[in-house]
Coordinates of C-alpha atoms in Angstrom, one line a residue:
Chain A
M1365 CA 2.6 15.9 12.9
K1366 CA 4.0 13.6 10.2
K1367 CA 2.0 12.1 7.5
E1368 CA 0.3 8.9 8.7
L1369 CA -0.4 5.7 6.8
K1370 CA -3.5 3.7 7.7
L1371 CA -5.7 0.9 6.4
M1372 CA -9.2 2.3 6.2
K1373 CA -12.6 1.8 4.7
G1374 CA -13.6 4.4 2.1
N1375 CA -16.4 5.6 4.4
E1376 CA -14.1 6.0 7.4
A1377 CA -11.6 7.9 5.2
I1378 CA -14.3 10.4 4.4
G1379 CA -15.0 10.9 8.1
E1380 CA -11.4 11.3 9.0
A1381 CA -10.8 13.6 6.1
A1382 CA -13.7 15.9 7.2
I1383 CA -12.1 16.3 10.7
R1384 CA -8.6 16.9 9.3
A1385 CA -9.8 19.4 6.6
G1386 CA -11.1 21.5 9.5
A1387 CA -14.8 21.0 8.9
D1388 CA -17.0 22.8 11.4
A1389 CA -19.9 20.3 11.3
Y1390 CA -21.3 17.1 9.9
F1391 CA -25.1 16.7 9.7
G1392 CA -26.5 13.4 8.5
Y1393 CA -28.9 10.6 8.8
P1394 CA -27.9 6.9 8.6
I1395 CA -28.5 4.7 5.5
T1396 CA -26.6 1.7 4.2
P1397 CA -24.0 1.6 2.6
Q1398 CA -22.6 4.8 4.1
S1399 CA -23.6 4.6 7.8
E1400 CA -19.9 4.2 8.7
I1401 CA -19.3 7.9 8.0
L1402 CA -21.6 8.9 10.8
E1403 CA -20.5 6.0 13.0
Y1404 CA -16.8 6.8 12.5
L1405 CA -17.4 10.5 13.2
M1406 CA -19.4 9.8 16.4
A1407 CA -16.7 7.4 17.6
E1408 CA -13.9 9.8 16.9
K1409 CA -15.5 12.6 19.0
P1410 CA -14.2 15.4 16.8
H1411 CA -15.7 17.9 19.2
E1412 CA -12.8 16.9 21.4
R1413 CA -10.2 17.0 18.6
T1414 CA -11.1 20.2 16.8
G1415 CA -14.5 21.4 18.1
M1416 CA -16.3 20.0 15.1
V1417 CA -20.0 19.3 15.6
V1418 CA -21.4 15.9 14.5
L1419 CA -25.1 15.6 14.7
Q1420 CA -27.6 12.9 13.6
A1421 CA -30.5 14.8 12.4
E1422 CA -34.1 13.6 12.5
S1423 CA -34.2 13.1 8.7
E1424 CA -32.2 13.8 5.5
V1425 CA -34.4 16.9 4.9
A1426 CA -33.5 18.3 8.3
A1427 CA -29.8 17.5 7.7
I1428 CA -29.5 19.3 4.4
N1429 CA -31.3 22.4 5.9
M1430 CA -28.8 22.3 8.8
V1431 CA -26.1 22.3 6.1
Y1432 CA -27.8 25.3 4.5
G1433 CA -27.9 27.2 7.8
G1434 CA -24.2 26.4 8.7
A1435 CA -23.1 27.3 5.2
A1436 CA -24.9 30.6 5.3
C1437 CA -22.7 31.4 8.4
G1438 CA -19.6 30.8 6.3
R1439 CA -18.8 27.5 7.9
K1440 CA -17.4 24.3 6.4
I1441 CA -20.2 21.8 6.5
I1442 CA -20.4 18.3 5.2
T1443 CA -23.3 15.8 4.9
S1444 CA -23.5 12.4 3.5
S1445 CA -26.2 9.9 2.5
S1446 CA -27.0 7.2 -0.1
S1447 CA -29.2 7.5 -3.2
P1448 CA -32.8 7.5 -1.6
G1449 CA -31.5 9.9 1.1
I1450 CA -29.8 12.1 -1.5
S1451 CA -33.1 12.4 -3.4
L1452 CA -34.6 13.8 -0.2
K1453 CA -31.9 16.4 0.0
Q1454 CA -32.5 17.8 -3.5
E1455 CA -34.7 20.7 -2.5
G1456 CA -32.1 21.9 0.0
L1457 CA -29.3 21.5 -2.6
S1458 CA -31.2 23.7 -5.1
Y1459 CA -31.6 26.4 -2.4
I1460 CA -27.9 26.2 -1.4
A1461 CA -26.9 26.5 -5.0
G1462 CA -29.4 29.3 -5.5
S1463 CA -28.0 31.1 -2.5
E1464 CA -24.4 30.7 -3.8
L1465 CA -23.2 28.8 -0.6
P1466 CA -20.4 26.3 -0.4
C1467 CA -20.9 22.8 1.2
L1468 CA -19.9 19.2 0.6
V1469 CA -22.3 16.4 0.0
V1470 CA -21.3 12.8 -0.2
N1471 CA -23.4 10.3 -2.1
V1472 CA -22.4 6.7 -1.6
V1473 CA -24.6 5.4 -4.3
R1474 CA -26.7 2.2 -4.1
G1475 CA -28.8 0.6 -6.8
G1476 CA -32.2 2.2 -7.5
P1477 CA -34.8 3.4 -8.4
G1478 CA -36.8 3.6 -5.1
L1479 CA -35.2 1.8 -2.2
G1480 CA -33.5 -0.4 -4.7
T1481 CA -30.6 -2.4 -3.2
I1482 CA -27.8 -1.7 -0.8
Q1483 CA -25.2 -3.0 -3.4
P1484 CA -23.1 -0.5 -5.3
S1485 CA -24.3 1.3 -8.4
Q1486 CA -23.6 4.4 -10.5
S1487 CA -27.2 5.2 -11.5
D1488 CA -27.2 8.6 -9.8
Y1489 CA -25.0 10.3 -12.5
F1490 CA -27.9 12.2 -14.0
Q1491 CA -29.1 13.4 -10.6
A1492 CA -25.6 14.6 -9.6
C1493 CA -24.5 16.1 -12.9
K1494 CA -27.6 17.3 -14.6
G1495 CA -29.4 18.9 -11.6
G1496 CA -31.4 16.7 -9.2
G1497 CA -33.2 19.7 -7.8
H1498 CA -35.1 22.4 -9.7
G1499 CA -33.6 25.4 -11.5
D1500 CA -30.5 26.1 -13.6
Y1501 CA -27.8 25.1 -11.3
R1502 CA -24.9 22.7 -11.2
L1503 CA -23.0 20.8 -8.5
I1504 CA -19.2 20.4 -8.7
V1505 CA -19.0 16.6 -8.9
L1506 CA -15.9 14.6 -7.9
A1507 CA -15.6 10.9 -8.5
P1508 CA -13.0 9.1 -6.4
S1509 CA -11.7 5.7 -7.5
S1510 CA -9.7 4.7 -4.5
V1511 CA -9.9 5.0 -0.7
Q1512 CA -7.0 7.5 -1.0
E1513 CA -9.1 9.7 -3.3
M1514 CA -12.2 9.3 -1.0
Y1515 CA -9.9 11.0 1.6
D1516 CA -8.3 13.5 -0.7
F1517 CA -11.5 14.7 -2.4
V1518 CA -13.0 15.9 0.9
K1519 CA -10.4 18.7 1.1
L1520 CA -10.6 19.3 -2.7
G1521 CA -14.4 19.4 -2.5
F1522 CA -14.3 22.0 0.3
D1523 CA -11.7 24.1 -1.5
L1524 CA -13.6 24.1 -4.8
A1525 CA -16.9 24.7 -3.0
F1526 CA -15.5 27.8 -1.2
K1527 CA -13.6 29.1 -4.3
Y1528 CA -16.8 29.0 -6.4
R1529 CA -19.4 29.5 -3.7
N1530 CA -21.2 26.4 -4.9
P1531 CA -22.1 23.0 -3.4
A1532 CA -19.7 20.2 -4.3
M1533 CA -20.6 16.5 -4.3
I1534 CA -18.4 13.4 -3.9
L1535 CA -20.2 10.8 -6.1
T1536 CA -19.0 7.4 -5.0
D1537 CA -20.6 4.0 -4.4
G1538 CA -21.0 1.2 -1.8
A1539 CA -18.0 -0.7 -3.1
L1540 CA -15.6 2.2 -2.5
G1541 CA -17.3 3.0 0.8
Q1542 CA -17.0 -0.6 2.1
M1543 CA -13.5 -1.5 0.8
M1544 CA -10.2 -0.9 2.7
E1545 CA -7.0 0.4 1.1
K1546 CA -4.1 2.2 2.5
V1547 CA -4.5 5.9 3.0
W1548 CA -1.9 8.7 3.6
L1549 CA -3.5 11.1 6.1
E1550 CA -2.6 14.7 6.0
E1551 CA -1.8 16.9 9.0
Q1552 CA -4.8 18.4 10.9
Q1553 CA -5.9 21.7 9.3
P1554 CA -7.2 24.3 11.7
R1555 CA -10.9 25.3 11.5
M1556 CA -11.4 28.7 10.0
N1557 CA -11.6 31.6 12.4
E1558 CA -12.2 34.3 9.8
F1559 CA -15.3 34.1 7.6
P1560 CA -16.0 35.3 4.1
E1561 CA -17.8 38.7 3.7
W1562 CA -21.0 37.0 2.4
A1563 CA -21.4 35.0 5.6
T1564 CA -24.1 35.9 8.1
T1565 CA -21.9 36.4 11.1
G1566 CA -23.9 39.3 12.8
K1567 CA -24.3 42.8 11.6
K1568 CA -21.4 45.1 12.5
P1569 CA -21.7 48.8 12.9
G1570 CA -21.1 50.6 9.6
K1571 CA -21.6 47.5 7.6
E1572 CA -24.7 46.7 5.5
R1573 CA -26.7 43.7 6.7
T1574 CA -25.8 40.4 4.9
V1575 CA -28.7 38.6 3.3
V1576 CA -28.6 35.0 2.1
T1577 CA -31.5 34.1 -0.1
S1578 CA -32.3 32.3 -3.3
L1579 CA -35.4 34.4 -3.8
D1580 CA -35.7 37.4 -6.2
L1581 CA -39.2 38.3 -7.3
D1582 CA -37.9 40.8 -9.9
S1583 CA -37.5 38.8 -13.1
A1584 CA -34.9 41.1 -14.5
M1585 CA -32.8 40.7 -11.4
Q1586 CA -33.4 36.9 -11.3
E1587 CA -32.3 36.6 -14.8
K1588 CA -29.1 38.6 -14.1
F1589 CA -28.4 36.4 -11.2
N1590 CA -28.9 33.3 -13.4
Q1591 CA -26.5 34.7 -15.9
K1592 CA -23.9 35.2 -13.1
L1593 CA -24.4 31.6 -12.1
Q1594 CA -23.8 30.5 -15.7
E1595 CA -20.6 32.5 -16.0
K1596 CA -19.4 30.7 -12.9
Y1597 CA -20.2 27.3 -14.5
R1598 CA -18.3 28.4 -17.7
E1599 CA -15.3 29.3 -15.5
L1600 CA -15.5 25.9 -13.8
E1601 CA -15.6 24.2 -17.2
A1602 CA -12.6 26.1 -18.4
K1603 CA -10.4 25.7 -15.2
E1604 CA -11.4 22.8 -13.1
V1605 CA -11.6 19.7 -15.4
R1606 CA -9.7 16.8 -13.9
Y1607 CA -9.2 13.3 -15.4
E1608 CA -6.7 10.5 -15.6
A1609 CA -5.6 8.9 -18.9
I1610 CA -4.3 5.4 -18.6
D1611 CA -2.5 3.8 -21.6
C1612 CA -4.1 6.3 -24.0
D1613 CA -1.0 7.3 -26.0
D1614 CA -1.2 4.6 -28.6
A1615 CA -4.8 3.6 -28.0
E1616 CA -7.1 2.7 -30.9
Y1617 CA -10.0 2.0 -28.6
L1618 CA -11.0 3.8 -25.4
L1619 CA -13.0 2.9 -22.3
V1620 CA -14.5 5.8 -20.4
A1621 CA -15.3 5.0 -16.8
Y1622 CA -15.3 6.6 -13.3
G1623 CA -15.2 5.4 -9.8
T1624 CA -15.5 1.7 -9.1
S1625 CA -16.0 0.8 -12.8
S1626 CA -12.8 2.6 -13.7
R1627 CA -10.9 0.2 -11.4
I1628 CA -12.4 -2.8 -13.1
C1629 CA -11.7 -1.1 -16.5
Q1630 CA -8.0 -0.9 -15.6
K1631 CA -8.0 -4.6 -15.4
S1632 CA -9.9 -4.8 -18.7
V1633 CA -7.2 -2.6 -20.3
Q1634 CA -4.5 -5.2 -19.2
L1635 CA -6.6 -8.1 -20.5
A1636 CA -7.3 -6.4 -23.8
R1637 CA -3.6 -5.5 -24.3
E1638 CA -2.6 -9.2 -23.6
K1639 CA -4.9 -10.0 -26.5
G1640 CA -3.3 -7.4 -28.7
I1641 CA -6.1 -4.8 -28.6
K1642 CA -4.7 -1.3 -28.1
L1643 CA -7.1 -0.2 -25.4
G1644 CA -6.9 2.9 -23.2
L1645 CA -8.9 4.2 -20.3
L1646 CA -10.0 7.8 -19.7
R1647 CA -11.2 8.2 -16.1
P1648 CA -13.1 11.5 -15.5
I1649 CA -12.3 12.7 -12.0
T1650 CA -14.6 15.7 -12.2
L1651 CA -17.9 14.5 -13.7
Y1652 CA -19.1 18.1 -13.7
P1653 CA -17.2 19.8 -15.3
F1654 CA -16.9 16.8 -17.6
P1655 CA -13.6 16.3 -19.6
K1656 CA -15.5 17.1 -22.8
K1657 CA -12.7 18.9 -24.7
E1658 CA -10.1 16.2 -23.8
I1659 CA -12.3 13.4 -25.1
G1660 CA -13.1 15.4 -28.2
E1661 CA -9.5 16.0 -29.0
M1662 CA -8.6 12.4 -28.5
C1663 CA -11.4 10.9 -30.6
G1664 CA -9.6 11.7 -34.0
R1665 CA -7.2 8.9 -33.4
L1666 CA -9.7 6.4 -32.1
K1667 CA -11.8 3.7 -33.8
G1668 CA -14.4 3.5 -31.0
I1669 CA -15.3 4.3 -27.4
L1670 CA -17.1 2.2 -24.9
S1671 CA -18.5 4.0 -21.9
V1672 CA -18.7 1.6 -18.9
E1673 CA -21.0 2.4 -16.0
M1674 CA -23.0 0.5 -13.4
S1675 CA -26.2 2.0 -14.8
A1676 CA -28.4 1.8 -17.9
G1677 CA -26.2 4.4 -19.6
Q1678 CA -26.0 8.0 -18.2
M1679 CA -22.5 9.3 -18.6
V1680 CA -22.5 7.8 -22.1
E1681 CA -24.6 10.8 -23.1
D1682 CA -21.8 13.2 -22.1
V1683 CA -19.3 11.0 -24.0
R1684 CA -21.4 11.3 -27.1
L1685 CA -21.7 15.0 -26.8
S1686 CA -17.9 15.2 -26.4
V1687 CA -17.2 13.4 -29.7
D1688 CA -20.1 15.0 -31.6
G1689 CA -20.6 11.9 -33.8
K1690 CA -17.0 11.7 -35.0
V1691 CA -16.5 8.2 -33.6
K1692 CA -18.6 5.3 -32.6
V1693 CA -19.7 5.4 -28.9
D1694 CA -21.6 2.7 -27.1
H1695 CA -22.5 1.9 -23.5
F1696 CA -21.9 -1.2 -21.4
G1697 CA -23.2 -1.6 -17.9
R1698 CA -24.7 -3.8 -15.2
M1699 CA -27.5 -2.6 -12.9
G1700 CA -29.2 -3.4 -9.6
G1701 CA -26.0 -3.6 -7.6
I1702 CA -24.0 -5.9 -9.9
I1703 CA -20.4 -5.0 -10.7
P1704 CA -19.3 -6.1 -14.2
S1705 CA -16.2 -8.3 -14.4
A1706 CA -13.1 -7.2 -16.3
E1707 CA -13.7 -10.0 -18.8
E1708 CA -17.3 -9.0 -19.4
I1709 CA -16.1 -5.5 -20.3
V1710 CA -13.6 -6.8 -22.9
N1711 CA -16.3 -9.0 -24.4
A1712 CA -18.6 -6.0 -24.6
L1713 CA -15.9 -4.0 -26.3
E1714 CA -15.3 -6.8 -28.9
Q1715 CA -18.9 -7.2 -29.6
K1716 CA -20.3 -3.7 -29.5
I1717 CA -17.3 -1.6 -30.7
I1718 CA -14.6 -3.7 -32.5
G1719 CA -16.9 -6.2 -34.2
G1720 CA -20.1 -4.1 -34.2
Chain B
M1027 CA 4.6 -9.9 -7.0
S1028 CA 0.8 -9.9 -6.9
E1029 CA -1.2 -12.2 -4.7
E1030 CA -5.0 -12.3 -5.2
I1031 CA -6.8 -14.1 -2.4
I1032 CA -10.3 -14.9 -1.4
I1033 CA -11.1 -15.9 2.2
A1034 CA -14.6 -17.4 2.5
G1035 CA -16.5 -19.0 5.4
F1036 CA -19.3 -18.3 7.9
G1037 CA -19.9 -14.9 9.5
G1038 CA -18.2 -15.1 12.9
Q1039 CA -15.2 -17.2 11.9
G1040 CA -13.0 -14.1 11.6
V1041 CA -12.9 -14.1 7.8
L1042 CA -12.9 -10.3 7.5
T1043 CA -10.4 -9.9 10.3
M1044 CA -8.0 -12.4 8.8
G1045 CA -8.1 -10.4 5.6
E1046 CA -7.5 -7.2 7.5
I1047 CA -4.5 -8.6 9.2
L1048 CA -3.1 -9.8 5.9
A1049 CA -3.7 -6.3 4.4
N1050 CA -2.1 -4.6 7.3
S1051 CA 0.9 -6.9 7.2
G1052 CA 1.3 -6.0 3.5
I1053 CA 1.3 -2.3 4.3
M1054 CA 4.2 -3.0 6.8
E1055 CA 6.2 -4.3 3.8
D1056 CA 5.4 -1.3 1.6
K1057 CA 3.0 -3.3 -0.6
E1058 CA -0.1 -2.0 -2.2
V1059 CA -3.2 -3.7 -0.7
S1060 CA -6.9 -3.8 -1.1
W1061 CA -9.6 -5.5 1.1
M1062 CA -13.0 -5.9 -0.5
P1063 CA -15.7 -7.6 1.6
S1064 CA -19.0 -9.0 0.5
Y1065 CA -21.5 -6.8 2.3
G1066 CA -25.2 -7.0 2.6
P1067 CA -28.0 -9.0 4.1
E1068 CA -26.2 -12.3 3.4
M1069 CA -23.6 -11.4 6.0
R1070 CA -25.9 -11.6 9.0
G1071 CA -25.4 -15.2 10.2
G1072 CA -24.7 -16.4 6.7
T1073 CA -21.6 -16.7 4.6
A1074 CA -18.9 -14.0 4.6
N1075 CA -16.1 -13.5 2.2
V1076 CA -13.4 -11.0 1.4
N1077 CA -11.1 -10.4 -1.6
V1078 CA -7.6 -9.3 -0.5
I1079 CA -4.9 -8.3 -2.9
I1080 CA -1.3 -7.7 -2.0
S1081 CA 0.9 -6.4 -4.8
D1082 CA 4.1 -4.6 -5.6
E1083 CA 2.2 -2.5 -8.1
R1084 CA -0.9 -0.3 -8.2
I1085 CA -4.0 -2.5 -7.8
S1086 CA -6.4 -2.2 -10.7
S1087 CA -9.7 -4.0 -9.9
P1088 CA -10.3 -4.8 -6.2
I1089 CA -13.1 -7.1 -7.2
L1090 CA -12.1 -10.5 -8.7
N1091 CA -13.6 -13.6 -10.2
T1092 CA -10.4 -15.8 -10.2
F1093 CA -7.8 -16.1 -7.4
D1094 CA -4.2 -17.2 -6.8
T1095 CA -5.3 -18.4 -3.4
A1096 CA -8.6 -19.5 -1.9
I1097 CA -8.9 -19.9 1.8
I1098 CA -12.0 -22.0 2.3
L1099 CA -13.7 -22.4 5.7
N1100 CA -17.0 -24.1 5.0
Q1101 CA -18.7 -26.3 2.5
Q1102 CA -20.8 -23.6 0.8
S1103 CA -17.6 -21.7 0.1
M1104 CA -15.9 -24.8 -1.2
D1105 CA -18.8 -25.4 -3.6
K1106 CA -18.6 -21.7 -4.7
F1107 CA -14.9 -21.0 -4.9
E1108 CA -13.0 -24.2 -5.7
E1109 CA -13.6 -23.5 -9.4
A1110 CA -12.4 -19.9 -9.0
V1111 CA -8.8 -20.8 -8.2
K1112 CA -6.5 -20.1 -11.2
P1113 CA -4.8 -23.2 -12.6
G1114 CA -1.6 -23.7 -10.7
G1115 CA -3.0 -21.7 -7.8
M1116 CA -3.6 -22.8 -4.3
L1117 CA -6.6 -23.8 -2.1
I1118 CA -6.3 -24.2 1.6
Y1119 CA -9.2 -25.4 3.7
D1120 CA -10.2 -26.5 7.2
G1121 CA -11.6 -30.0 7.1
N1122 CA -14.2 -29.4 9.8
G1123 CA -17.7 -29.8 8.4
I1124 CA -16.4 -30.5 4.8
T1125 CA -18.3 -33.3 3.3
R1126 CA -17.1 -32.9 -0.3
H1127 CA -13.3 -32.4 -0.4
P1128 CA -11.7 -30.5 -3.2
E1129 CA -11.4 -32.5 -6.4
R1130 CA -9.3 -30.4 -8.8
R1131 CA -5.9 -31.8 -9.7
D1132 CA -4.6 -28.7 -11.5
I1133 CA -4.2 -26.7 -8.3
N1134 CA -2.2 -27.1 -5.0
I1135 CA -4.3 -28.2 -2.1
Y1136 CA -3.5 -27.9 1.6
R1137 CA -5.5 -28.7 4.7
V1138 CA -5.2 -27.0 8.0
D1139 CA -7.5 -28.5 10.7
A1140 CA -7.8 -25.2 12.6
A1141 CA -11.1 -25.8 14.3
A1142 CA -9.8 -29.0 15.9
E1143 CA -6.6 -27.3 16.9
A1144 CA -8.4 -24.3 18.3
A1145 CA -10.5 -26.7 20.4
K1146 CA -7.2 -28.2 21.7
M1147 CA -6.0 -24.7 22.6
E1148 CA -9.4 -24.2 24.3
N1149 CA -9.9 -21.0 22.5
K1150 CA -12.1 -21.1 19.4
R1151 CA -11.5 -17.4 18.7
V1152 CA -8.0 -18.0 17.5
F1153 CA -9.3 -20.3 14.8
N1154 CA -8.7 -17.8 12.0
M1155 CA -5.1 -17.2 13.2
I1156 CA -4.4 -20.9 12.9
V1157 CA -5.7 -20.8 9.4
L1158 CA -3.5 -17.8 8.7
G1159 CA -0.5 -19.6 10.0
G1160 CA -1.2 -22.5 7.7
Y1161 CA -1.5 -20.2 4.7
L1162 CA 1.8 -18.4 5.6
K1163 CA 3.6 -21.6 5.9
V1164 CA 2.8 -22.4 2.2
K1165 CA 3.2 -18.8 1.0
P1166 CA 5.5 -16.8 3.2
L1167 CA 4.3 -13.7 1.5
V1168 CA 5.0 -11.4 4.5
K1169 CA 7.5 -11.7 7.3
M1170 CA 6.3 -13.1 10.6
E1171 CA 7.3 -9.9 12.4
N1172 CA 5.2 -7.9 10.1
V1173 CA 2.2 -10.2 10.6
V1174 CA 2.5 -9.6 14.3
K1175 CA 2.6 -5.9 13.6
G1176 CA -0.4 -6.2 11.3
L1177 CA -2.2 -8.1 14.0
K1178 CA -1.5 -5.4 16.5
E1179 CA -2.8 -2.8 14.0
S1180 CA -6.0 -4.8 13.3
L1181 CA -6.9 -5.7 16.9
P1182 CA -8.6 -3.0 18.9
E1183 CA -6.3 -1.9 21.8
R1184 CA -8.6 -3.3 24.4
H1185 CA -7.8 -6.8 23.0
H1186 CA -4.1 -6.3 23.0
A1187 CA -3.7 -8.7 25.9
M1188 CA -4.8 -11.4 23.4
L1189 CA -1.8 -10.8 21.1
P1190 CA 0.5 -13.6 22.5
I1191 CA -2.2 -16.3 22.2
N1192 CA -2.9 -15.1 18.6
E1193 CA 0.8 -15.3 17.8
E1194 CA 0.9 -18.8 19.4
A1195 CA -2.1 -19.8 17.2
I1196 CA -0.3 -18.6 14.0
K1197 CA 2.7 -20.8 15.0
R1198 CA 0.4 -23.8 15.5
G1199 CA -1.0 -23.2 12.0
L1200 CA 2.6 -23.3 10.6
E1201 CA 3.1 -26.6 12.2
I1202 CA -0.1 -28.5 11.4
V1203 CA -0.7 -27.6 7.8
Q1204 CA -0.7 -30.7 5.6
T1205 CA -0.2 -31.1 1.9
V1206 CA -3.1 -32.8 0.2
H1207 CA -2.1 -32.5 -3.4
E1208 CA 0.6 -30.6 -5.3
V1209 CA 0.8 -30.0 -9.0
E1210 CA 3.9 -31.5 -10.6
K1211 CA 6.3 -28.8 -11.6

């Protein structure tokens, strides 16, 4: 099959990508602004295309525990929700990370806290990157900024999750979920028919039984396990950082933004350069692992950095840690589902960084 | 080439579909496209609008505050978006239900009475295609054959019997669009 080009919503692209990546199952529960993922999958009848199971669970808690079960069997499992629903999934995510199982979770973020608003927001960065559930664990967090990346990062998310036996998350928002852009679709990938040795696929004669658990009552053993997890995270930080640098070569000032805000910031860079301000944009693609070293290396040539997020300022903490006080860093953002304009961002840069 | 468009009117007028057809037509011509709807509780029975960008280059922000073109289909949208047209840009509207006509003199203004024409065609569902025809007459951004392809791509297969009447509606739009005001060049 040749590569296909289609106009798709971000949410639909995620559904189609899951089928084409050879996912074994999707378990989820509807919530705006991501219900199209479940709707698209139901309409596509992937059980007829690849045998993939799509199931609307009775709740988000049930869905994430179905993911846990499927992942323990070595299967490629995806779930999706939006902020309040992702909060409900946190216990399950901690268990999955604690059991070293791969899975893919999509958070199409809406404004919070609480039920908040259905409009787009980026206020779940802390929850995604700093551990929303309990215990010393991390998620691999990918931040798409186009519908094409919504599609591409499903496969990437599964690949990284399986490579590191760790849950991965696509952290996106209602704007990217609802908008349409053109998407190149890859060929159908077959579902796996061989499973990793850690998977619970039934005890074979002569083979020790496989146990999947996040429980170890022996503290020494539990500490050893935690150290192993930490080694995995150090490896992720060394090998898997992804980012895009736009107009950074001669930049005196830098915007750092991901997802929807990074799209607005691209326009801000154009506007600022028309005014003679040498502005660049660094767009983290992996939010965890964060491009800490890359920002740190760049900051010697910079006069200031503005972190732009649709939140009260969460990623800005990682930007500050990256530059370690060497250059001025400030935050600009809108909340409650409001997307800042490109002009507003340039004004904020002029006031908070250039003039401030 | 980059054309930044807002289409705004009531939910049910086919605002989002018109945007989708434009975006799909753009894809047929190897352009970059984005389609960003307003979404939320205001869509249910209220106003609907969509930002469409068709460009030769990678599209930065899909969400805009000013536009090269505003396609306005009700009074609320006129009140909200007349000011958002860039100087020298274009506003095209359907006169049906408009009590305050556009007043700016630094933009090009066109009128396409699509609701009345759709009534003549005895098919109010082709209203949006008449508007689209009017727009394409003024800005032949995409070739007509690609609009027809875009239409086919956007319309679910069960409605493909409706393709000829939609094409006919686009042609009507091309014929009936009137110039209200043009900026001196």
